[in-house]
Short mmCIF file of C-alpha atoms (C1' of nucleotides) in Angstrom, two decimals:
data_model
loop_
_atom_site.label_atom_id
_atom_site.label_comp_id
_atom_site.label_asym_id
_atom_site.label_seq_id
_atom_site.Cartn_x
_atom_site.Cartn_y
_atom_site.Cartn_z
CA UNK A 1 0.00 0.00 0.00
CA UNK A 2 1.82 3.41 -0.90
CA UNK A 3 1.53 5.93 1.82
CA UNK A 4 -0.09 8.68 1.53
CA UNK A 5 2.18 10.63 -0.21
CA UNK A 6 2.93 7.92 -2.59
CA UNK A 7 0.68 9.50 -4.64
CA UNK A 8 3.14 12.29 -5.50
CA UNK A 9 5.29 9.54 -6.90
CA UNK A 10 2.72 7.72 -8.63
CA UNK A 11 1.31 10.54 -10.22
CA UNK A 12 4.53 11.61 -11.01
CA UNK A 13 5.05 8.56 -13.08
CA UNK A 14 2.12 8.83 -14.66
CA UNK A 15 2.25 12.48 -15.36
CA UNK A 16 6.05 11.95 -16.81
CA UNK A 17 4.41 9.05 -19.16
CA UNK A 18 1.61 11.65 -20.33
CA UNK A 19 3.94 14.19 -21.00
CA UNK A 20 6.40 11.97 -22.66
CA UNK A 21 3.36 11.16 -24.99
CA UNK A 22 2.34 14.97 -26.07
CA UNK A 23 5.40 16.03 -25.77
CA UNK A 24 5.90 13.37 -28.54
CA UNK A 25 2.68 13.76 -30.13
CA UNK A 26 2.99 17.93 -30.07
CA UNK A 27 6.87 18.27 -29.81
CA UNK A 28 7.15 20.79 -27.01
CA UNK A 29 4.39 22.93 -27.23
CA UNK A 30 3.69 26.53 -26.04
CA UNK A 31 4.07 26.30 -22.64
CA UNK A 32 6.91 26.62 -19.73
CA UNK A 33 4.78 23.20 -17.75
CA UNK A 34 5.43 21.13 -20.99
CA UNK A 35 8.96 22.08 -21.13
CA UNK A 36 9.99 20.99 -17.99
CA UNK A 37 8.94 18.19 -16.42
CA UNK A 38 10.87 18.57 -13.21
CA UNK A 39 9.67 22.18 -13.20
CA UNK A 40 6.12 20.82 -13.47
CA UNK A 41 6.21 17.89 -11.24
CA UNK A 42 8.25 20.50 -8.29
CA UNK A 43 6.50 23.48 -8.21
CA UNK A 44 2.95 23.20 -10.59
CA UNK A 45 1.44 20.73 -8.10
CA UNK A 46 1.05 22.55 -5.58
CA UNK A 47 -0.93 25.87 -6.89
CA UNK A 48 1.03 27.86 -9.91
CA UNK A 49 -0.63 25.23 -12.02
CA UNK A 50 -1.11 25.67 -15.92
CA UNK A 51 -4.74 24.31 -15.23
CA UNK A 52 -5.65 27.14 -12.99
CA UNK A 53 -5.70 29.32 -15.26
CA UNK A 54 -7.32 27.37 -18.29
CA UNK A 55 -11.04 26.17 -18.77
CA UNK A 56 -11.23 22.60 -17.18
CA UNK A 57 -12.66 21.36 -20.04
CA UNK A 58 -8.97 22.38 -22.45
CA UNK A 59 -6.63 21.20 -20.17
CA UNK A 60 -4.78 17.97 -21.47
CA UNK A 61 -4.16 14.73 -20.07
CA UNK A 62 -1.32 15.90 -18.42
CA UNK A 63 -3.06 18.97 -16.82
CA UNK A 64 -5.89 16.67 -15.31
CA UNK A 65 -3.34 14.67 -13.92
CA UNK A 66 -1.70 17.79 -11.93
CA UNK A 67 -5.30 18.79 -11.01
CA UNK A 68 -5.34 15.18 -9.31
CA UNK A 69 -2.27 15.25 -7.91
CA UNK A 70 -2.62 18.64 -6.18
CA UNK A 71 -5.79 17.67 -4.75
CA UNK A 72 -5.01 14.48 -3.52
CA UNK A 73 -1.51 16.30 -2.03
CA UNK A 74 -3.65 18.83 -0.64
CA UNK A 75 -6.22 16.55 1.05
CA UNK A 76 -3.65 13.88 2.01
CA UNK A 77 -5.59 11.54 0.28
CA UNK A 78 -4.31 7.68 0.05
CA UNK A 79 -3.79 7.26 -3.31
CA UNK A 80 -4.10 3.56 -3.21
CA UNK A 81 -8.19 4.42 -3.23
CA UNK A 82 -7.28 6.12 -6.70
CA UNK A 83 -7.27 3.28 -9.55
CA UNK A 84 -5.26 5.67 -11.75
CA UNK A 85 -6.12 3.93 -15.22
CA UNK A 86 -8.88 6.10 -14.73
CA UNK A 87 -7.65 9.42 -14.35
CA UNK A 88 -6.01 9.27 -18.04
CA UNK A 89 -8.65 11.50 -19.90
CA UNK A 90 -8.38 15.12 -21.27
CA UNK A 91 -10.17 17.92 -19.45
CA UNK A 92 -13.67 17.75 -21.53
CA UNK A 93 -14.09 14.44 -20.70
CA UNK A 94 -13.25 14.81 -17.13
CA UNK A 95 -15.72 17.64 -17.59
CA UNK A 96 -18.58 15.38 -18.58
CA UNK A 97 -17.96 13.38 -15.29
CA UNK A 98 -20.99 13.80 -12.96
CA UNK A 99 -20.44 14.58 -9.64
CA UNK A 100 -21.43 10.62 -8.35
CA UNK A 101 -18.82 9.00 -11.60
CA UNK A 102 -16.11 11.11 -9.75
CA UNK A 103 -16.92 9.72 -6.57
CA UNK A 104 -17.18 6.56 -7.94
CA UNK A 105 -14.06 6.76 -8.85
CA UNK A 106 -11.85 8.84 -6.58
CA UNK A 107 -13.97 8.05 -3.17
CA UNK A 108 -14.51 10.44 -0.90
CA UNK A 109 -12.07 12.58 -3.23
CA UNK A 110 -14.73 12.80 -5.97
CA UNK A 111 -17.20 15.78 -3.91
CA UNK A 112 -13.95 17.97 -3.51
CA UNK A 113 -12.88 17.25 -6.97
CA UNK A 114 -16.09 17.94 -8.70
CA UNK A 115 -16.60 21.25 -5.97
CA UNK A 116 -13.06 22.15 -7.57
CA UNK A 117 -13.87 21.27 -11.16
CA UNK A 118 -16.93 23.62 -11.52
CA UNK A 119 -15.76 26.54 -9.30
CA UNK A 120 -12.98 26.47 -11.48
CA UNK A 121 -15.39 27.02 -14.78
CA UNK A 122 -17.45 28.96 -12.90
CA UNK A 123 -14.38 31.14 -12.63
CA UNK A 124 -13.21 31.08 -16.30
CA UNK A 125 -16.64 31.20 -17.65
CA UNK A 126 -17.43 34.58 -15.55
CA UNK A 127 -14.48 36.13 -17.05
CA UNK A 128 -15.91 35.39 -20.64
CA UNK A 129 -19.22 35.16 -20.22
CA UNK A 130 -21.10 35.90 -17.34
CA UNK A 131 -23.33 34.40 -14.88
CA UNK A 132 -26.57 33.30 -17.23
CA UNK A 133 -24.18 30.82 -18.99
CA UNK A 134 -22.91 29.72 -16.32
CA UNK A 135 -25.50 28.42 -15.07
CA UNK A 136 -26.76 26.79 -18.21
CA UNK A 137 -23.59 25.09 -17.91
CA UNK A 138 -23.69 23.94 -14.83
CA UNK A 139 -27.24 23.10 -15.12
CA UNK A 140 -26.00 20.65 -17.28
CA UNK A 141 -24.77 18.01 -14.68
CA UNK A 142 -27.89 17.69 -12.40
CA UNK A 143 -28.39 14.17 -14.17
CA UNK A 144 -26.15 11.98 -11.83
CA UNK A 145 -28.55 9.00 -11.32
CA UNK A 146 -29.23 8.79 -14.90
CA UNK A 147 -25.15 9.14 -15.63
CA UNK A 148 -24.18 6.84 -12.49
CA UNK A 149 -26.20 4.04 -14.74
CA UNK A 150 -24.69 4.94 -17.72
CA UNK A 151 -21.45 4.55 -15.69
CA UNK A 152 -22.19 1.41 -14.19
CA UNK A 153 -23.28 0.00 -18.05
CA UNK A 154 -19.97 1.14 -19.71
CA UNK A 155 -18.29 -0.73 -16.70
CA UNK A 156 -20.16 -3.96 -17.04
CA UNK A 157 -20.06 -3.78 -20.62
CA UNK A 158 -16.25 -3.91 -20.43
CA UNK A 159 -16.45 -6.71 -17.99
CA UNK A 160 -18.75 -8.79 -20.26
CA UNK A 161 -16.15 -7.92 -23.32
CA UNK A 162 -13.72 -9.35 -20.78
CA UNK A 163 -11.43 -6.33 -21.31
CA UNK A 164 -9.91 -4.72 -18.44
CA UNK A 165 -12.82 -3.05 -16.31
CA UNK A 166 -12.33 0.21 -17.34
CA UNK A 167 -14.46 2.90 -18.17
CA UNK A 168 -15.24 3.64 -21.75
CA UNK A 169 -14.09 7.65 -21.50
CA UNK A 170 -15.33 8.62 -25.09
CA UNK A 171 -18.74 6.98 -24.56
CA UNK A 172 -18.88 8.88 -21.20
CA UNK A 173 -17.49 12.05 -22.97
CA UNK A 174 -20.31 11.84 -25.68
CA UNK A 175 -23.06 11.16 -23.25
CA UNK A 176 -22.01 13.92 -21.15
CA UNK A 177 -21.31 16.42 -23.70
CA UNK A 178 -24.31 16.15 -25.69
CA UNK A 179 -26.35 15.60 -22.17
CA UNK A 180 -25.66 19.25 -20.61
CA UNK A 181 -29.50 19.87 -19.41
CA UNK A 182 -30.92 22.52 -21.52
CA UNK A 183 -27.46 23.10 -23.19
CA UNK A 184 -28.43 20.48 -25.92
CA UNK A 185 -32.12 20.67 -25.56
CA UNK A 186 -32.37 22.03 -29.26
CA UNK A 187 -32.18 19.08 -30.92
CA UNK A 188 -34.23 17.76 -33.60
CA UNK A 189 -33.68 15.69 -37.16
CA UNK A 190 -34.39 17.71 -39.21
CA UNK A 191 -32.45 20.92 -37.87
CA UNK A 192 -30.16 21.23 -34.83
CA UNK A 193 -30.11 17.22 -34.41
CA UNK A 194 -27.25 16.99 -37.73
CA UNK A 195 -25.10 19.29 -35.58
CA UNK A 196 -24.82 17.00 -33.10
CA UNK A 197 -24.87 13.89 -34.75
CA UNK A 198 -23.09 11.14 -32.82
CA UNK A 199 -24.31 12.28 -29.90
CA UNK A 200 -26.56 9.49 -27.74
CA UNK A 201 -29.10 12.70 -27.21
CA UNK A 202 -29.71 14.41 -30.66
CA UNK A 203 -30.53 10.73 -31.17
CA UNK A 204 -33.72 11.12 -28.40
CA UNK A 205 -36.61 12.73 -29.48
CA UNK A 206 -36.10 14.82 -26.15
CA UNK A 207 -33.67 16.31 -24.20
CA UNK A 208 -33.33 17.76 -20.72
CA UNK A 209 -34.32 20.96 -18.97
CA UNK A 210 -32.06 23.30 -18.04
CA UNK A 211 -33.38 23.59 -14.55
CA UNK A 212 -32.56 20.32 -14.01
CA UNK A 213 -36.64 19.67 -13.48
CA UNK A 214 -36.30 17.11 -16.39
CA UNK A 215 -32.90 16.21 -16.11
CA UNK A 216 -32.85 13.57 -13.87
CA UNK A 217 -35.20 11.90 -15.89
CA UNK A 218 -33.40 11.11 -18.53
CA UNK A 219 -32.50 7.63 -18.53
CA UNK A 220 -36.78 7.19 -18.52
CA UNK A 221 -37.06 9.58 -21.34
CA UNK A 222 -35.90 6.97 -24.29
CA UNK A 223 -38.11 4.09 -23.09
CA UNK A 224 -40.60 6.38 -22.44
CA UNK A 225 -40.73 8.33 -25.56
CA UNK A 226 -40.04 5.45 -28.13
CA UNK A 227 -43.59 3.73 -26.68
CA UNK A 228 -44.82 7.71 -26.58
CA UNK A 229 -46.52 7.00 -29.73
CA UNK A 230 -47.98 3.74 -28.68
CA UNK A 231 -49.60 4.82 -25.62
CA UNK A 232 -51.30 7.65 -27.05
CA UNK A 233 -53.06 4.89 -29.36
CA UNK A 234 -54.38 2.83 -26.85
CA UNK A 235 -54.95 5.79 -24.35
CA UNK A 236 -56.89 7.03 -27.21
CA UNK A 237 -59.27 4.60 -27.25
CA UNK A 238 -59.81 4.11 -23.71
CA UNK A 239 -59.22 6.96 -21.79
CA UNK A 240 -59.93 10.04 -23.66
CA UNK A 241 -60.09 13.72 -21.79
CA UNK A 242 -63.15 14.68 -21.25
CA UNK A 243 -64.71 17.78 -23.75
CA UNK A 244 -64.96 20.85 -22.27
CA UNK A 245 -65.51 24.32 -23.82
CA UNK A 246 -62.16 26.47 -23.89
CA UNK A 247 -59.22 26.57 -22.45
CA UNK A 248 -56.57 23.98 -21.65
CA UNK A 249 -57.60 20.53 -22.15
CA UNK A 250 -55.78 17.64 -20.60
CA UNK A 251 -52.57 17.18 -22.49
CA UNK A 252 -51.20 13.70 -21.11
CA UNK A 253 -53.14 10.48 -21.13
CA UNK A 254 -53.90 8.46 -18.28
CA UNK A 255 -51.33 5.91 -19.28
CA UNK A 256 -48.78 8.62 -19.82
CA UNK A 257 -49.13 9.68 -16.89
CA UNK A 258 -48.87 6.75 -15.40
CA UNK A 259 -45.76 5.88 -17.18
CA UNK A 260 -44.72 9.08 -16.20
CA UNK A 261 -45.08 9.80 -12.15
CA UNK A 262 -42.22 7.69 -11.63
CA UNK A 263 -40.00 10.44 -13.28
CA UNK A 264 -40.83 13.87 -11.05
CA UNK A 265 -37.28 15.62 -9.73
CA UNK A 266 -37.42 15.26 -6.08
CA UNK A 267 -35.64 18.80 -6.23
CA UNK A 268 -36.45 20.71 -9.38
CA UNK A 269 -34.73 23.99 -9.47
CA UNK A 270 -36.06 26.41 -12.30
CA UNK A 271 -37.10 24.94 -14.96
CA UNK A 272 -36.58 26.73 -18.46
CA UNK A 273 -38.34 29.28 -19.44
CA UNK A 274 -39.08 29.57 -23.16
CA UNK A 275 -37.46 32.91 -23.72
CA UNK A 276 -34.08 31.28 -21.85
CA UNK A 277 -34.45 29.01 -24.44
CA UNK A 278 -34.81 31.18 -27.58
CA UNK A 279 -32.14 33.24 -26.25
CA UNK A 280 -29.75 30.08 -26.10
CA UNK A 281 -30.63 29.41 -29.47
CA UNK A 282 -29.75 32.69 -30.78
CA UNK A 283 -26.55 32.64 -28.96
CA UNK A 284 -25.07 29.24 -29.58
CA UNK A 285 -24.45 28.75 -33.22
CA UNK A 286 -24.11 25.55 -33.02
CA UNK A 287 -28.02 24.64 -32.25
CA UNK A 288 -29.17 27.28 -34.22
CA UNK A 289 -28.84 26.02 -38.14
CA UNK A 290 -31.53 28.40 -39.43
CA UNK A 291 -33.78 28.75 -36.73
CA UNK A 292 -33.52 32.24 -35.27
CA UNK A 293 -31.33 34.89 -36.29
CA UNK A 294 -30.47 38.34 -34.82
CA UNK A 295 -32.06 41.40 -36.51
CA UNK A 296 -30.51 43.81 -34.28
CA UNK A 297 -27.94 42.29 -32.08
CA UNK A 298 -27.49 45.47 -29.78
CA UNK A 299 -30.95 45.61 -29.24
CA UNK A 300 -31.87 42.70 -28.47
CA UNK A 301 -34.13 41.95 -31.71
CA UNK A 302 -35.10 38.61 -33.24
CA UNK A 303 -36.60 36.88 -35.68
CA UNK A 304 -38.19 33.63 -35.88
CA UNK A 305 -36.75 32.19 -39.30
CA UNK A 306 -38.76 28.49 -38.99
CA UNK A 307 -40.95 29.59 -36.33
CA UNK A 308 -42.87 25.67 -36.71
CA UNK A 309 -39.11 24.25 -36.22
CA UNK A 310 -38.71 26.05 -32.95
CA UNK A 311 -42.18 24.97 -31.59
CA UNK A 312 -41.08 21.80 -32.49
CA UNK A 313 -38.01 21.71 -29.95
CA UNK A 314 -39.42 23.67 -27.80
CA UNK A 315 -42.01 21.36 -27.57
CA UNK A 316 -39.24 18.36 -27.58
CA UNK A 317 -38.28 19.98 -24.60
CA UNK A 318 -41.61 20.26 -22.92
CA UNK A 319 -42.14 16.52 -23.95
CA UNK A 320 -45.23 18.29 -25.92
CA UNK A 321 -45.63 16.67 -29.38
CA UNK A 322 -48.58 18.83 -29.98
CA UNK A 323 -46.78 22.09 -29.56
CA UNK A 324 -46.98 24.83 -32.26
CA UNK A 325 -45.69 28.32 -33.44
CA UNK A 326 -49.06 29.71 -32.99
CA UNK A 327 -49.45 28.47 -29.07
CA UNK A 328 -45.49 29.35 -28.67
CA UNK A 329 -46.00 32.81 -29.50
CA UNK A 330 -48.91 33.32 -26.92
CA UNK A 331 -46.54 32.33 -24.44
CA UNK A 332 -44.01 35.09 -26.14
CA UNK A 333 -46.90 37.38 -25.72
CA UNK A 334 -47.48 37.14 -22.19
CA UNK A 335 -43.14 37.90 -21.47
CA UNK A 336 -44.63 41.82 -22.73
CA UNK A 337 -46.52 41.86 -19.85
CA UNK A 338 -43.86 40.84 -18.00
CA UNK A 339 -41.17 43.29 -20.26
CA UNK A 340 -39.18 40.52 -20.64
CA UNK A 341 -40.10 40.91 -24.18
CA UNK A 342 -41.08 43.97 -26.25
CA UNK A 343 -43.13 44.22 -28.87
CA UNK A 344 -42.00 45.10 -32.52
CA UNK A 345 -44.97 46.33 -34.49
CA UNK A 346 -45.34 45.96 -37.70
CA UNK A 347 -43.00 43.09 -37.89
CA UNK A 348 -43.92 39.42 -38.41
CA UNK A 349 -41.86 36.48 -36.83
CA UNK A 350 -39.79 39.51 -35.04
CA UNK A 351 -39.44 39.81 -31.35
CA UNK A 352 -37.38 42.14 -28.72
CA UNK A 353 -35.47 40.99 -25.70
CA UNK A 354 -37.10 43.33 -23.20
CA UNK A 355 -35.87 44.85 -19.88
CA UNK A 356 -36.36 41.96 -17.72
CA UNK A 357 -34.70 39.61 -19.84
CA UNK A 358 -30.69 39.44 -19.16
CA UNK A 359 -28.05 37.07 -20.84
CA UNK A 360 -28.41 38.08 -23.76
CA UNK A 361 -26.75 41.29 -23.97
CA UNK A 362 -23.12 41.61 -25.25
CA UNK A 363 -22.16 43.36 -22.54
CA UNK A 364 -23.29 40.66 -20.14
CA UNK A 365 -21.54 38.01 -22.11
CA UNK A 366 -18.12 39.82 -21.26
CA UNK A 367 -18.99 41.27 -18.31
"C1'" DC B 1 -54.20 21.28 0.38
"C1'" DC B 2 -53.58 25.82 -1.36
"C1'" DA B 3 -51.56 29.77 -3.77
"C1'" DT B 4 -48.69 31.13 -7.26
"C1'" DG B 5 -46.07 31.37 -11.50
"C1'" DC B 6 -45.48 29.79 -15.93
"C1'" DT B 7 -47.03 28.01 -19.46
"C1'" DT B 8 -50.44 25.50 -22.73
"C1'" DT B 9 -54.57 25.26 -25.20
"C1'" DC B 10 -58.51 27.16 -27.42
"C1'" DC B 11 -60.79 30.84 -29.18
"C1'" DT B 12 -62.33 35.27 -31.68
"C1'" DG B 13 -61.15 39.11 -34.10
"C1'" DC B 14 -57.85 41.74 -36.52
"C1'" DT B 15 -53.83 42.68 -39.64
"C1'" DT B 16 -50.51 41.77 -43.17
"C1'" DT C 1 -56.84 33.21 -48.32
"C1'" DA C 2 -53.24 31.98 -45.34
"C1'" DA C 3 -50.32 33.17 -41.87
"C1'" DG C 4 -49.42 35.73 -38.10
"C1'" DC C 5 -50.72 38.78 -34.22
"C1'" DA C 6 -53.36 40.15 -30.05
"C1'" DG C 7 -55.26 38.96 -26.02
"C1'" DG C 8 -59.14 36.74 -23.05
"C1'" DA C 9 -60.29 32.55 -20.74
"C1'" DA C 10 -59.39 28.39 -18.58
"C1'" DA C 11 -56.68 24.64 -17.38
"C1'" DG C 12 -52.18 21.76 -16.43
"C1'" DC C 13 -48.25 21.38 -13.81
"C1'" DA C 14 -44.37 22.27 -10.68
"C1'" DT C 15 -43.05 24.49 -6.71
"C1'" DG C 16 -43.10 26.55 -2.15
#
DNA sequence: CCATGCTTTCCTGCTT
DNA sequence: TAAGCAGGAAAGCATG
């Protein structure tokens, strides 16, 4: 059993491998850490560290591993609890780790680590980006039970395979990547799903909320969307709402909602709101192929490009097949109440971030 | 259980 | 004429 400091020494060996490889791989990039491994291994561990200073989710290998080895220096942690085939993985897909995978795998470690991980983004990201995206970031791993499974099936799998039980980082990686809560929410076939292609979500007809209200619900979502269709058949024939005159009829069937009361948050925070979510569209390129574009950036001013395409996620998101441009907008209508819109008269499709809206601006993106 | 907030659904009338 | 807008009414649903 190494002591408790042996850790230093293992790392150290693994760290020296790591940077033997990049160093091979990259020749001896830009920085001072990769030039010097006794430099690194002396002084970085213990607070001057390259990774303090980058977002978690771009530092390398090696950077992860000093992470690692400062906390466990700093905690005196045994490193015999560490099974350190593990810790070889690059930032972003230590990143997708949920806060349970890391204590699955570092013990008791894994809460300080994952407190570490995301006050560190939180850091970075309020440098570039402020608070609002932030938030939708960290939003993004509320899903732990739903990710310990997925952990837990990548292990067995392995096992089965008879490889080495180790964890399968990309499949991890991918999962938690694409699974960031309302980060990927916008996905759909036949617009923002091709941007993501790969990914085990833009494969789902739904994705999670960003308030983390849906989130742990994932692993239900799949079984309970691809029999979505079947239920509303038979529920259809058997238990149909009852008629009334206006307003909102029943939207989920008896056996929906049977299949779904097993799948409430025990702690929902905020869900999304639907102008968090056309904001996120408009700012993240990447989900919006077409969708919604800017009209006047500065101001705040939008316009829906495929209006039905948005209702459509949106309504992905809501788990709400039946959604539609025309009921979307009356919930844009009510935010001008609220000024969290504005309105734009005379303009079709065109909206206006109002007062009470926030994220959005370009001065709270830098801010 | 109740109040509240945020939608969601339906509707009528109007505008583009 | 179709699509979109405006806003009232009522209900669903999650949360505190």
């Amino acid at each position: 059993m190494a002591s408790v400091y042996g850790i230093g020494s293992i790392l150290t060996d693994v760290m020296r491998s790591v940077y033997q490889t990049e160093e091979n791989q990259a020749g001896c990039p830009n920085s001072r850490e990769h030039c010097s491994n006794s430099t690194l291994l002396s002084t970085d561990l213990l607070g001057t560290s390259s990774w303090l200073q980058l977002d978690p989710r771009l530092w390398s290998r090696l950077q992860v591993l000093e992470w690692l080895a400062y906390h466990v220096e700093k905690h005196k942690y045994d490193a015999n609890n560490i099974d350190l085939s593990l810790c070889d993985m690059d930032g972003a897909t230590l990143w997708g780790l949920s806060g349970n995978q890391l204590v699955v795998i570092f013990g008791p470690l894994g809460e300080e680590l994952y407190r570490s991980l995301h006050s560190l983004n939180r850091a970075s990201l309020d440098l570039t980006m402020g608070e609002d995206f932030n938030d939708i970031f960290l939003q993004g791993i509320l899903g732990e039970e739903s990710d310990e499974k997925l952990l837990d099936t990548v292990i067995t799998w392995n096992e089965l395979v008879n490889e080495e039980p180790t964890v399968d980082w990309k499949a991890l990686s991918d999962f938690q990547l694409s699974d960031p809560g309302y980060e990927s929410a916008p996905t759909s076939p036949d617009s923002i799903g091709s941007s993501n292609a790969g990914s085990l979500v833009s494969q789902a007809p739904n994705s999670p909320d960003s308030g983390g209200s849906e989130s742990d619900t994932e692993t239900t979502n799949a079984q309970y969307n691809s029999s979505n269709e079947e239920f509303r058949k038979i529920s259809l024939s058997n238990c149909k709402p009852l008629k009334r005159g206006r307003g909102r009829p029943r939207k989920v069937t008896c056996e929906e909602r049977t299949c779904l009361e097993g799948r409430k948050s025990k702690h929902s925070p905020r869900g999304t709101h639907l102008w968090e979510f056309i904001r996120d569209i408009l700012l993240r390129p990447e989900t919006n192929t077409g969708l919604l574009k800017w009209e006047d950036r500065s101001e705040g001013i939008f316009k829906f490009l495929k209006s039905e395409a948005v209702a459509q996620l949106w309504g992905e998101k809501k788990k709400n097949s039946s959604m539609t441009y025309e009921k979307l907008s009356r919930a844009m209508r009510y935010y001008y109440k609220r000024e969290i819109l504005e309105r734009v008269d005379g303009r079709r499709l065109v909206y206006k971030f109002g007062k009470n809206s926030s994220g959005w601006k370009l001065g709270d993106l830098r801010a």
